[in-house]
Short mmCIF file of C-alpha atoms in Angstrom, two decimals:
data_model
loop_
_atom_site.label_atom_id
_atom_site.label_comp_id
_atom_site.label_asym_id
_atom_site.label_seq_id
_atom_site.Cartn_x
_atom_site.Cartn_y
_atom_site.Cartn_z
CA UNK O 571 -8.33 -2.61 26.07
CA UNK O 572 -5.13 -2.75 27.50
CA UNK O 573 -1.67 -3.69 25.77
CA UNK O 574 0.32 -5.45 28.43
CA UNK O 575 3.30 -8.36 28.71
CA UNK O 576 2.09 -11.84 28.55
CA UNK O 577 4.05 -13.82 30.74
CA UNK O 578 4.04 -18.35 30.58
CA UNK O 579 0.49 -18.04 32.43
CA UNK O 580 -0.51 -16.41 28.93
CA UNK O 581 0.82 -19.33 27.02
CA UNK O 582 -2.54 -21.65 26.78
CA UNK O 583 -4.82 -18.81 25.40
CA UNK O 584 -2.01 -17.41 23.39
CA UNK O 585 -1.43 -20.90 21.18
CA UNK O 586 -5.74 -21.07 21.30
CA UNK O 587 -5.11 -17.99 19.41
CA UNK O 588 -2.14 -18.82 17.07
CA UNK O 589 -4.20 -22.43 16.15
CA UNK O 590 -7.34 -20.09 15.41
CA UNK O 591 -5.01 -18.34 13.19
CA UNK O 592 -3.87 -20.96 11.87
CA UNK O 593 -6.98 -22.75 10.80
CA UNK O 594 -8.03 -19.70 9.16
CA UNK O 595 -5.11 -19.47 6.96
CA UNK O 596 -5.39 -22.66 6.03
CA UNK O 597 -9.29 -22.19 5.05
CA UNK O 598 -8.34 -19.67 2.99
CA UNK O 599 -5.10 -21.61 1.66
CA UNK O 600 -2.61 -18.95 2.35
CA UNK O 601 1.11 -19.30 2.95
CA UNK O 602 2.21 -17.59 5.58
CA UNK O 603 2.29 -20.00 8.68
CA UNK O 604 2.15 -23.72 8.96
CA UNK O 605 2.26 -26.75 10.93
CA UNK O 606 6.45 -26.23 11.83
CA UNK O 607 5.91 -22.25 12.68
CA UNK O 608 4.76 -20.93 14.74
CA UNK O 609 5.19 -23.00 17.59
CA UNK O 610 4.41 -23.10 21.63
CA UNK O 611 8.33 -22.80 21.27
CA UNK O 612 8.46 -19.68 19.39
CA UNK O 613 5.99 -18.61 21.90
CA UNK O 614 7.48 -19.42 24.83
CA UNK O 615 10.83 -17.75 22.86
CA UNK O 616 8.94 -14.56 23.22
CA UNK O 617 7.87 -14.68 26.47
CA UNK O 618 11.77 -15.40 27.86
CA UNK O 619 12.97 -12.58 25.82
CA UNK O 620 10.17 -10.22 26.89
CA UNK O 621 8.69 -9.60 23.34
CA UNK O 622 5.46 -11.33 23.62
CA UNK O 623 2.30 -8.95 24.35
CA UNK O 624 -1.01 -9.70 24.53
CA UNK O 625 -4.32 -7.02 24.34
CA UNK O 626 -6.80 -7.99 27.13
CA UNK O 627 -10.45 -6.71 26.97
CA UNK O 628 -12.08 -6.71 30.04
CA UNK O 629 -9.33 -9.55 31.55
CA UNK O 630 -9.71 -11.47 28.46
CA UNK O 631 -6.66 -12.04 26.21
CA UNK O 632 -7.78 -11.26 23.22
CA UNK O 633 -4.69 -10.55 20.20
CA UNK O 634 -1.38 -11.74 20.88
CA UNK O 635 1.88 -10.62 18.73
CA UNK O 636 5.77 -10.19 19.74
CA UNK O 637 6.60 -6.92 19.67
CA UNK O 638 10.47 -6.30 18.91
CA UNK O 639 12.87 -3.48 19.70
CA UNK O 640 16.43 -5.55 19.24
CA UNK O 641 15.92 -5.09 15.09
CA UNK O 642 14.95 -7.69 12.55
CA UNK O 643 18.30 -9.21 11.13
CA UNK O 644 16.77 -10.05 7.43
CA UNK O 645 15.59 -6.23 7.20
CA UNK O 646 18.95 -5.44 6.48
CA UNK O 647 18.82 -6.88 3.34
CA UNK O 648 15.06 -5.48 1.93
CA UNK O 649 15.10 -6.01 -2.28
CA UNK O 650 13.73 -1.87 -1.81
CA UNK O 651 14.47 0.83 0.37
CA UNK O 652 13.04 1.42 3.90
CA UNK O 653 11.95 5.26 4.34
CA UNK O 654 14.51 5.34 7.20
CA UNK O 655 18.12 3.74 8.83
CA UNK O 656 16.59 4.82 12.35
CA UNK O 657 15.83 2.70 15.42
CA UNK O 658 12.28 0.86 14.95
CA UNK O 659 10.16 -1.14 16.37
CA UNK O 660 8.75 -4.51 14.56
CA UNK O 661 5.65 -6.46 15.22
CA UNK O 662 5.88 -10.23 14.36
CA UNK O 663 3.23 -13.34 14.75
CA UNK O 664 -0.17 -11.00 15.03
CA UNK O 665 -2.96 -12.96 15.48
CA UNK O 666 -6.41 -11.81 17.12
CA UNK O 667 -9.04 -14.64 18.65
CA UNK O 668 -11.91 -15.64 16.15
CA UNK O 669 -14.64 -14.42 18.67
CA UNK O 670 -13.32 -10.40 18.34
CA UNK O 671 -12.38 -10.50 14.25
CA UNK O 672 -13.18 -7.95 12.50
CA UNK O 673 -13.73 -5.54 15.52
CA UNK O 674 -10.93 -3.25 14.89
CA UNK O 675 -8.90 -5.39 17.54
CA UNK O 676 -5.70 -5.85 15.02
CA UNK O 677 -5.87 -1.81 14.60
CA UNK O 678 -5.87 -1.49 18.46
CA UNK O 679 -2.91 -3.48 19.02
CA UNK O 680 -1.33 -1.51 16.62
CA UNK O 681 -2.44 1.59 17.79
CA UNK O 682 -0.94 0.49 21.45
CA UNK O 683 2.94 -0.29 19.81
CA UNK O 684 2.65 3.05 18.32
CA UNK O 685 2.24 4.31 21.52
CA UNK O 686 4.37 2.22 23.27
CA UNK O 687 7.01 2.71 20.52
CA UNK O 688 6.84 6.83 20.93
CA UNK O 689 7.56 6.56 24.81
CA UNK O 690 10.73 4.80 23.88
CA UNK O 691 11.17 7.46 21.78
CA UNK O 692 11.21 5.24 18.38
CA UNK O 693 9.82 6.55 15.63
CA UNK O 694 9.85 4.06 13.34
CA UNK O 695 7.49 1.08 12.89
CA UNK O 696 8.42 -1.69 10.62
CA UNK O 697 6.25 -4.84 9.74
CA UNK O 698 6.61 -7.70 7.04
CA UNK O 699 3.77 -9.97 5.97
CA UNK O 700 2.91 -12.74 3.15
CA UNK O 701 1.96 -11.50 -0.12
CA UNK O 702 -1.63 -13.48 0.29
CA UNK O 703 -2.11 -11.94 3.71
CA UNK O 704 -4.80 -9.50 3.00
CA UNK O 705 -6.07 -9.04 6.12
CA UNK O 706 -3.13 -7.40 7.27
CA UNK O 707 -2.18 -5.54 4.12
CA UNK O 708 -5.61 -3.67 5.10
CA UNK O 709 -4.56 -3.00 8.41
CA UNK O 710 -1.52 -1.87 7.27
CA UNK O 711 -3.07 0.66 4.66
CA UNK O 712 -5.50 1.69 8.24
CA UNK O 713 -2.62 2.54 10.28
CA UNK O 714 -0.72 4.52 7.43
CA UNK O 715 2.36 2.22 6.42
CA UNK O 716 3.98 2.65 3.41
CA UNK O 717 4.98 -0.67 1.05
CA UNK O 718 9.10 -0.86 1.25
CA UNK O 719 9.69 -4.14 -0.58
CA UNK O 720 10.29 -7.61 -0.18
CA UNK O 721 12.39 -9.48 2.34
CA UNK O 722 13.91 -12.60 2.43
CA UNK O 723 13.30 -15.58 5.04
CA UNK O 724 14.80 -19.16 5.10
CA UNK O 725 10.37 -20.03 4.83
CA UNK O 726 9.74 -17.75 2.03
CA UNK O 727 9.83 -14.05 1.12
CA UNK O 728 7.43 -11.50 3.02
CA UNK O 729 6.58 -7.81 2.05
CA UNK O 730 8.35 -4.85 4.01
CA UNK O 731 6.33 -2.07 5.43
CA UNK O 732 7.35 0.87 7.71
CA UNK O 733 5.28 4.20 9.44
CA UNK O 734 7.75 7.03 10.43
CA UNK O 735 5.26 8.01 13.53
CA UNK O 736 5.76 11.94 14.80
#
């Protein structure tokens, strides 16, 4: 597998992926995303501004998620403490395709921003997620992050997580 840029090309496989997402939140009737976000928009956003990312097995997109190293302006304000004030990297708008669920694939890309992350020499990893996301609050635990507290969007509060990675 191989963490890599997406660039607009990307776009049409990357939305397959965000509706798949998506309709599985809404099967489950969780909270985190919805009809108004994300968007192709927010998408595209990503792509302009270099964030978005996408895992490819085999030349196959298969996870997409924007990967940040400009900050998160609502961390600043966490109801808790983050384990550190130093440079980090976030990871917003994960989603994996339904063919390659529960495959490890989420762990992977996570595994590759780690990686990516260290050669940029930031140690930090910060992530937030809905409270009814359980999916990713077991990733989370997988990869070692540490519960921080909440933090407040305009769309609704999300849980704060960060891994200080050596």
């Amino acid at each position: 597998m191989i963490l890599r840029l997406a660039t607009t090309t990307d776009l049409p496989r990357m939305w397959d992926i965000i509706l798949q997402a998506k309709a599985q939140m809404y099967r489950e009737n969780k909270q985190q995303w919805d009809e108004s976000y994300p968007l192709p928009m927010h998408l595209q956003a990503d792509i302009d501004k270099g964030y978005a990312y996408v895992l490819e097995n085999g030349g196959e997109v298969i996870a997409y998620g924007a990967i940040v190293f400009d900050g998160e302006p609502a961390y600043d304000h966490i109801d808790g403490n983050w384990l550190s004030e130093q440079p980090y990297v976030v990871l917003h708008r994960l989603a994996v395709a339904d063919e390659v669920k529960r495959q490890g694939v989420a762990v992977r890309f996570f595994q590759e921003i780690i990686a990516l992350a260290l050669s940029k020499n930031i140690h930090s990893f910060k992530v937030d997620t809905n409270y009814d996301n359980f999916y990713m609050h077991k990733v989370l635990d997988k990869c070692g992050f540490i519960y921080c507290g909440i933090v407040h969007y305009p769309r609704g509060d999300r849980w704060g997580y960060e891994k200080i990675m050596c």
